[in-house]
Short mmCIF file of C-alpha atoms in Angstrom, two decimals:
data_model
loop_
_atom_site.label_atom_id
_atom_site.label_comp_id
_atom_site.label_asym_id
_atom_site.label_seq_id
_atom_site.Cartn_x
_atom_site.Cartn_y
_atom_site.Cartn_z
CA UNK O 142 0.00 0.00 0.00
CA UNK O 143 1.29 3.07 -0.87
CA UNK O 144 3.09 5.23 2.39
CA UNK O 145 0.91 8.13 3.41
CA UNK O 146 2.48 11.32 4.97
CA UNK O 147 -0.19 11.01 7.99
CA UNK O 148 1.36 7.46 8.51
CA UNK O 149 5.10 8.93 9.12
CA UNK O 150 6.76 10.67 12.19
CA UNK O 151 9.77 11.75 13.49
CA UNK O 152 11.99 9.66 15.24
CA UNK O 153 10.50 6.60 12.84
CA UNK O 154 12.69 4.31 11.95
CA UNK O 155 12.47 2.66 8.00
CA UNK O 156 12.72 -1.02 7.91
CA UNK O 157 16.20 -2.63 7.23
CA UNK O 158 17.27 -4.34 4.31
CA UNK O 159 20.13 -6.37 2.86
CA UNK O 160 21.92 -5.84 -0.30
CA UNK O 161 24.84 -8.35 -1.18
CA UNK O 162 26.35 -7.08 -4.17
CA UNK O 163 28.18 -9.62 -6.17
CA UNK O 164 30.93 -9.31 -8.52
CA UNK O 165 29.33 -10.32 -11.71
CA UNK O 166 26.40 -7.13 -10.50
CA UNK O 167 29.30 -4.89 -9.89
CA UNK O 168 30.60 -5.85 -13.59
CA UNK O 169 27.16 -5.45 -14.96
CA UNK O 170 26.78 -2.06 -13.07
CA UNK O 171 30.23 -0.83 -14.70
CA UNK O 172 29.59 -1.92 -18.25
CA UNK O 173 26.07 -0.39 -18.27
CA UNK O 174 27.93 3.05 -16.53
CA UNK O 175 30.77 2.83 -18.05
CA UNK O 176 32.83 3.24 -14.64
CA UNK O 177 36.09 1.26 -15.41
CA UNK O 178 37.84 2.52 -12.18
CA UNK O 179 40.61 -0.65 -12.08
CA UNK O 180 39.85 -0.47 -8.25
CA UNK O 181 36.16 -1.59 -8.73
CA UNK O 182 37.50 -4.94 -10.32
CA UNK O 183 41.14 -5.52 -10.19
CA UNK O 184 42.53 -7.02 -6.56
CA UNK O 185 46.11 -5.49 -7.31
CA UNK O 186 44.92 -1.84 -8.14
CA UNK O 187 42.60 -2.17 -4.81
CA UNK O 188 45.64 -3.08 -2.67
CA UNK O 189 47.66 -1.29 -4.27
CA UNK O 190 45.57 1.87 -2.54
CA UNK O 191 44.99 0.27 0.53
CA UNK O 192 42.03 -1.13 0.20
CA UNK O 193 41.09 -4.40 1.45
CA UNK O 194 39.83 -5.91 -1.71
CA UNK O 195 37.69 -4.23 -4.87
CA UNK O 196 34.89 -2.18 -3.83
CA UNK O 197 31.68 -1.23 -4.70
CA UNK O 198 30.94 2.04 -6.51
CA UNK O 199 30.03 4.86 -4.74
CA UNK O 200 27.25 5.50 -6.95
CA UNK O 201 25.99 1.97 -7.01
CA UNK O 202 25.28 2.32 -3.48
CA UNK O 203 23.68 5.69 -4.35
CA UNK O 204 21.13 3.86 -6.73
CA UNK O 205 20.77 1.07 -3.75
CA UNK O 206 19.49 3.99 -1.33
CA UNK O 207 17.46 5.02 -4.15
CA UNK O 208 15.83 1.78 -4.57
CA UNK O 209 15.12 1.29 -1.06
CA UNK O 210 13.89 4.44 -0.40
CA UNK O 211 11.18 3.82 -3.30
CA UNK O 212 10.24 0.40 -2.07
CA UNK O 213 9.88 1.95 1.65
CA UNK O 214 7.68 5.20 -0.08
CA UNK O 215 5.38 1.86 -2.48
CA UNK O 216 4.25 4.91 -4.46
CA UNK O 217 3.08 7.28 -2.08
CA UNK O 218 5.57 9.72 -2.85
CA UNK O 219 8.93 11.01 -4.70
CA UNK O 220 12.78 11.34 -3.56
CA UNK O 221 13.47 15.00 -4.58
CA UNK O 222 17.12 14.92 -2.71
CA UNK O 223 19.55 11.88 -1.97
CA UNK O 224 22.52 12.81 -0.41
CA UNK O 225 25.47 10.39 0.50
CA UNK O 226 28.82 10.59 2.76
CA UNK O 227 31.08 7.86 1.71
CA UNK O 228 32.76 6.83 4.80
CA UNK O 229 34.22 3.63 4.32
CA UNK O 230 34.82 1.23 1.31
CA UNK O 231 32.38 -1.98 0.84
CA UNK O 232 33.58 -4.69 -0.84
CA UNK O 233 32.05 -7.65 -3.45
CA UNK O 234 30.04 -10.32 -2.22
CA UNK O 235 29.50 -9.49 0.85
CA UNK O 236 26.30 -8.12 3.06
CA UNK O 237 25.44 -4.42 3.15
CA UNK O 238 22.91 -3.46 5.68
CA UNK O 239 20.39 -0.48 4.65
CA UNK O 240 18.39 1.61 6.84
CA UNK O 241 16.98 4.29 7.98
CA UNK O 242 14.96 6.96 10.31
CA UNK O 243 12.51 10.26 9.89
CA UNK O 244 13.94 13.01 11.19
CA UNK O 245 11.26 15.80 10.31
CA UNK O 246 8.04 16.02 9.26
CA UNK O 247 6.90 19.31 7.63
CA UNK O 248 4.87 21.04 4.81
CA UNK O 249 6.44 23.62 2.42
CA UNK O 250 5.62 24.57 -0.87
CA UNK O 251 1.96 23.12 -0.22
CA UNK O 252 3.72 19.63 -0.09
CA UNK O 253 4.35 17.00 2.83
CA UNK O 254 7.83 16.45 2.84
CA UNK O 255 10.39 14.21 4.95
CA UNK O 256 13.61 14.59 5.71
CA UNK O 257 15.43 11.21 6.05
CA UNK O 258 18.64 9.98 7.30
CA UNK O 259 19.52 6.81 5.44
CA UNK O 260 22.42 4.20 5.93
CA UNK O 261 24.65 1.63 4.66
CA UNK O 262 26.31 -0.97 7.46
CA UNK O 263 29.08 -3.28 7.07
CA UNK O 264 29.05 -6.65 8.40
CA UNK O 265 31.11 -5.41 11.29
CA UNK O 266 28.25 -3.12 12.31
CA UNK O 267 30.40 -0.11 10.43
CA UNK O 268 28.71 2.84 8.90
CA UNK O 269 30.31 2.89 5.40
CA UNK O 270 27.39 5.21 3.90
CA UNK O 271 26.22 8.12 6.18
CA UNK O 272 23.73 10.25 3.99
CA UNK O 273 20.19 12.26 4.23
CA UNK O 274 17.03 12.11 1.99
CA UNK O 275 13.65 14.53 1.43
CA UNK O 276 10.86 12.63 0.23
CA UNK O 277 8.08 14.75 -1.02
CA UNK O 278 4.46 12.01 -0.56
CA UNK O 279 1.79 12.63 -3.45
CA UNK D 285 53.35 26.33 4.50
CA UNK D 286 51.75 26.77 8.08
CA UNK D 287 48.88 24.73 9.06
CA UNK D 288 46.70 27.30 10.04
CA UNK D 289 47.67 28.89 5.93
CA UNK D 290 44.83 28.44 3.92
CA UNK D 291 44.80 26.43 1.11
CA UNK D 292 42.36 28.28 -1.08
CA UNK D 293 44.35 30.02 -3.65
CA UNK D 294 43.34 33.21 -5.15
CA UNK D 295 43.00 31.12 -8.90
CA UNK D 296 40.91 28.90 -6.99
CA UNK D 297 39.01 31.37 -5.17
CA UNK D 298 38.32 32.97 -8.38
CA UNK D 299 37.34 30.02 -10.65
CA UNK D 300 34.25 29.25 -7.73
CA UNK D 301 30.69 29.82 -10.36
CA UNK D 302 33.37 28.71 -13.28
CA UNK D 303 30.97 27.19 -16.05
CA UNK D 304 32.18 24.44 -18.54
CA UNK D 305 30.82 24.00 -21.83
CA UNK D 306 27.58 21.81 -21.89
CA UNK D 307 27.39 18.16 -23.43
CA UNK D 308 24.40 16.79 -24.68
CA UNK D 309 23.53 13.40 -23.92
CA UNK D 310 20.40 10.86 -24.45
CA UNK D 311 19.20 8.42 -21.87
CA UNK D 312 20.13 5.37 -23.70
CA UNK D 313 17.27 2.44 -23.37
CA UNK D 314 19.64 -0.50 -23.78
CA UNK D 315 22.14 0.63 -20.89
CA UNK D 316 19.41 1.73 -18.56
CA UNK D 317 17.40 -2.06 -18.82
CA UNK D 318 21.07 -3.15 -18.32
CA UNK D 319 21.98 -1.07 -15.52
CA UNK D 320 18.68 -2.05 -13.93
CA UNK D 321 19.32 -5.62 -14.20
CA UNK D 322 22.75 -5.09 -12.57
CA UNK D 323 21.08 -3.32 -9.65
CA UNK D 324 18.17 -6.37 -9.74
CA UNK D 325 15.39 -4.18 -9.76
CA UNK D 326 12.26 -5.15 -8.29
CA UNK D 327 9.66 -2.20 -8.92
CA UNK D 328 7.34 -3.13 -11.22
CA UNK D 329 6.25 0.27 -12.25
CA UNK D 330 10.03 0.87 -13.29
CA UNK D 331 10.10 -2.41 -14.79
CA UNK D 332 7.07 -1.80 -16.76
CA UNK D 333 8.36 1.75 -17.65
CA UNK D 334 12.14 0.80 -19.47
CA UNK D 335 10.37 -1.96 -21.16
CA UNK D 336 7.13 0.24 -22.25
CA UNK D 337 7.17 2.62 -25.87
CA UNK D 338 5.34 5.03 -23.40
CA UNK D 339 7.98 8.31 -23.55
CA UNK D 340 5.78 9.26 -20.45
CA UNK D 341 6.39 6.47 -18.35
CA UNK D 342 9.06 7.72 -15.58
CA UNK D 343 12.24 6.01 -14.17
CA UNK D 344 14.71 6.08 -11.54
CA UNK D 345 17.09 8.87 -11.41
CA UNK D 346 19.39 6.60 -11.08
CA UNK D 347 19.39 6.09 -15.29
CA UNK D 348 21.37 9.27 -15.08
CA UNK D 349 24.48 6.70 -14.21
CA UNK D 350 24.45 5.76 -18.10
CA UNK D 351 25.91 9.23 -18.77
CA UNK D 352 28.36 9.18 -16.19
CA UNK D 353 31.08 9.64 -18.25
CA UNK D 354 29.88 12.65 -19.76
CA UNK D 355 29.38 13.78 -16.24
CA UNK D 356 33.00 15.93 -16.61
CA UNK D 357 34.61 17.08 -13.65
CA UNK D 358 36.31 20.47 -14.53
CA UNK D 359 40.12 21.00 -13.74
CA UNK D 360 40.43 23.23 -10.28
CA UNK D 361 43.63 25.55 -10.10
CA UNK D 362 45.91 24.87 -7.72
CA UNK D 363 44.13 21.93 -5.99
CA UNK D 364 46.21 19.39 -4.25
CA UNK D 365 46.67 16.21 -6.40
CA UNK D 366 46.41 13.99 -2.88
CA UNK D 367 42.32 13.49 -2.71
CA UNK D 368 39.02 11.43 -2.62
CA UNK D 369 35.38 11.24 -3.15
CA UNK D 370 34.03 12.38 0.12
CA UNK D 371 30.10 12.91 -1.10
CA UNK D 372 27.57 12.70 -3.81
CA UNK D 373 24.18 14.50 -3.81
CA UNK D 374 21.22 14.13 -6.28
CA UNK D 375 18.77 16.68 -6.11
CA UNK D 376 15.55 15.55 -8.70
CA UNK D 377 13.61 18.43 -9.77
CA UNK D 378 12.01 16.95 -12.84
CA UNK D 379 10.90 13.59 -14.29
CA UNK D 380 13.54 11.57 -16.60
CA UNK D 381 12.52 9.38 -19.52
CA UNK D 382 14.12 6.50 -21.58
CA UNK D 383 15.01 8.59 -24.88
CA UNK D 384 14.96 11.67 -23.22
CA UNK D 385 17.75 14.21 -24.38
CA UNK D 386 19.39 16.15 -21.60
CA UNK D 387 22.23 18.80 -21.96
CA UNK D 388 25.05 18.85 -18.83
CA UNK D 389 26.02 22.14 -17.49
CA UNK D 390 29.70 21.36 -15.43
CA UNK D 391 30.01 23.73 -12.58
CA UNK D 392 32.47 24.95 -9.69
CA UNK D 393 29.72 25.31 -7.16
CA UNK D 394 32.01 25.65 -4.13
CA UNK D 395 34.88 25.40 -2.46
CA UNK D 396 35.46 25.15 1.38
CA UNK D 397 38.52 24.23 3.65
CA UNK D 398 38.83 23.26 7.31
CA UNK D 399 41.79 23.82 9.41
CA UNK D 400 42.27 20.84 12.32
CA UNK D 401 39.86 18.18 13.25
CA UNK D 402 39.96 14.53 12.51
CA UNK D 403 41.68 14.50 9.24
CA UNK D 404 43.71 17.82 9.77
CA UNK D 405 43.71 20.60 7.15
CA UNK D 406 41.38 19.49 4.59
CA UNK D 407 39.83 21.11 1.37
CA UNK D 408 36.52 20.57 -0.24
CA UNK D 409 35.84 20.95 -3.84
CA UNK D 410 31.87 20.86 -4.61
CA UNK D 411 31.88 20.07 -8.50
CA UNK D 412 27.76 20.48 -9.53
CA UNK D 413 26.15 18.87 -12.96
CA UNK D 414 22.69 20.80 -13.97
CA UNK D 415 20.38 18.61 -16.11
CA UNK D 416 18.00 20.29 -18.31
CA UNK D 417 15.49 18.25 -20.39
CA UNK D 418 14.36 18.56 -24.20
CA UNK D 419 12.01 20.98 -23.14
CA UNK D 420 14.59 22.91 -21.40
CA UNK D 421 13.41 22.15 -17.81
CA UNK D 422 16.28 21.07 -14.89
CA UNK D 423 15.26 17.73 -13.96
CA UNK D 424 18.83 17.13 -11.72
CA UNK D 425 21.64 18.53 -9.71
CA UNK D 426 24.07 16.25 -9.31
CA UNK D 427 26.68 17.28 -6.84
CA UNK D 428 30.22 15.52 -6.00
CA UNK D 429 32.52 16.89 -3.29
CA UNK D 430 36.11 16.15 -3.34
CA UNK D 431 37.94 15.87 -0.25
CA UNK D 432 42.02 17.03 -0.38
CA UNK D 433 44.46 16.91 2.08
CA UNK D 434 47.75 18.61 2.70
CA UNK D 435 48.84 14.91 4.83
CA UNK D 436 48.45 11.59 3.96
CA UNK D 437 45.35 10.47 4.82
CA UNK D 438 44.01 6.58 5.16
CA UNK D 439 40.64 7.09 3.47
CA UNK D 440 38.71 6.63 6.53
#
C-alpha cells in the first residue's frame, strides 16, 4: 500500500534491508555506466591503494538507497534529494545493511515532505554510507 | 606552509561559479534495462516503464548513471593532487525518460577548507552537474565533493 504522509513521524525508523552485491552485478553495473575505475575490479589496483579488496561504486550504493527508499515510499511519494557521505569502502560479495529513520516532518511549498537519514552498514556493524534524503508524498 | 595557511588560492578562489561548456547526452534504453538488471530491480512500475514505448512512463534517477562519463569534472587551479570522493548528492527536480535528451552544465559550485579536526587541514571541492530536459526544464543537480588533504590520509 502506498506510504501516506499522515502514517510517518519523526523519530521513525524505515525497515532494514540487505543488499549483497556480487561481482558479476558490480561488472554489470560498470559496463552499463561505463565506470572502469581498475579499483572496482582488479585485486592489485585495490591493494595497491589500501584497500582491502575491490569495492563497490560509490554510486551503485547511491542507486541502492534510491531503490530502497522507493520500495519503503510503495508509491506514495517522490525522492526530490539523496545525499550520500562515503565513509568507508564496501567490498564484493559481501552483506550491506540499509536503513533508515525520519527526522522531520513538515509542509512547504503546499507539499508534505520528509527529511530522512539513510544508511549503509558493514558486516562489522560499520557505517560505510552516512547520507540524508527529502521525500516529497503525493 | 603553516597549518593554520589556507589552502584556497586566489585562482581557486576565483574560478568558484566557473561554467564548462555543456554536453548533450540521451538516456540510452539498452544501458538503462542493463543497468537495472545489474542493480536487480524489483519495482514493477520501473520495470514496466524501461520496457514500455510510453515516452511518459518515468524512471529512476538513477538512469542518469548511463551518462556518467559525460558527467565531466572540470580541472580546479591549484588543488592538491592527494584526494578522494568524500560525497555525492542528487537533487531531482524533474521527471527523466528512456530517450529523453538532456544537456550537462559542469560547474564549480564551491569550495570550502577546514583547518584541524579529525583529518587535519582538509579542502573541499563541490563540483555540480545541472540537467535540463528537451524541453529545457532542470530535472537534476548532481553534486560531487572532493575531499584534499595537505597529509596523507588513510581514506577513513
Amino acid at each position: 500500500m502506498p506510504l501516506s504522509f499522515d502514517s510517518v513521524h519523526e523519530g521513525d525508523d524505515l525497515p532494514q534491508a540487505k543488499r549483497t552485491p556480487t561481482t558479476l552485478r558490480v561488472m554489470q553495473f560498470m559496463g552499463a555506466s561505463w565506470m572502469w575505475g581498475q579499483q572496482f575490479f582488479d585485486a592489485e589496483t585495490a591493494e595497491k591503494m589500501g584497500l582491502p579488496a575491490p569495492i563497490i561504486p560509490g554510486v551503485m550504493k547511491q542507486a541502492y538507497l534510491d531503490q530502497y527508499l522507493r520500495k519503503w515510499l510503495d508509491g506514495g511519494g517522490r525522492i526530490s534529494r539523496l545525499q550520500l557521505s562515503h565513509r568507508r569502502p564496501d567490498v564484493h560479495n559481501v552483506e550491506m545493511t540499509i536503513g533508515g529513520a525520519v527526522t522531520r516532518t513538515y509542509e512547504e511549498d503546499g507539499a508534505n515532505k520528509a527529511d530522512l537519514e539513510i544508511f549503509i552498514d558493514n558486516p562489522a556493524g560499520e557505517r560505510s554510507v552516512r547520507g540524508a534524503a527529502t521525500v516529497v508524498f503525493d | 606552509m603553516a597549518d593554520d595557511e589556507s589552502l584556497i588560492t586566489p585562482d581557486m578562489e576565483a574560478s568558484i561559479g566557473t561554467e564548462g561548456d555543456p554536453v548533450t547526452i540521451s538516456i540510452n534504453p539498452e544501458l538503462v534495462r542493463r543497468l537495472v538488471e545489474s542493480l536487480e530491480e524489483e519495482d514493477a512500475d520501473v520495470l514496466a516503464a524501461i520496457e514500455s514505448d510510453d515516452p511518459n512512463a518515468e524512471i529512476p534517477a538513477y538512469a542518469l548513471i548511463t551518462a556518467a562519463t559525460r558527467q565531466r569534472q572540470l580541472t580546479v587551479p591549484d588543488v592538491p593532487k592527494r584526494g578522494l570522493m568524500a560525497a555525492d548528492e542528487w537533487r531531482v527536480e524533474g521527471a527523466i525518460h528512456m530517450g529523453d535528451t538532456l544537456t550537462i552544465t559542469p560547474r564549480i559550485a564551491e569550495i570550502q577548507e577546514r583547518i584541524g579536526g579529525r583529518v587535519g587541514h582538509s579542502l573541499f571541492v563541490h563540483h555540480e552537474w545541472v540537467y535540463e530536459n528537451q524541453h529545457g526544464e532542470v530535472v537534476a543537480r548532481v553534486r560531487r565533493t572532493t575531499a584534499h588533504f595537505k597529509d596523507k590520509h588513510s581514506g577513513e
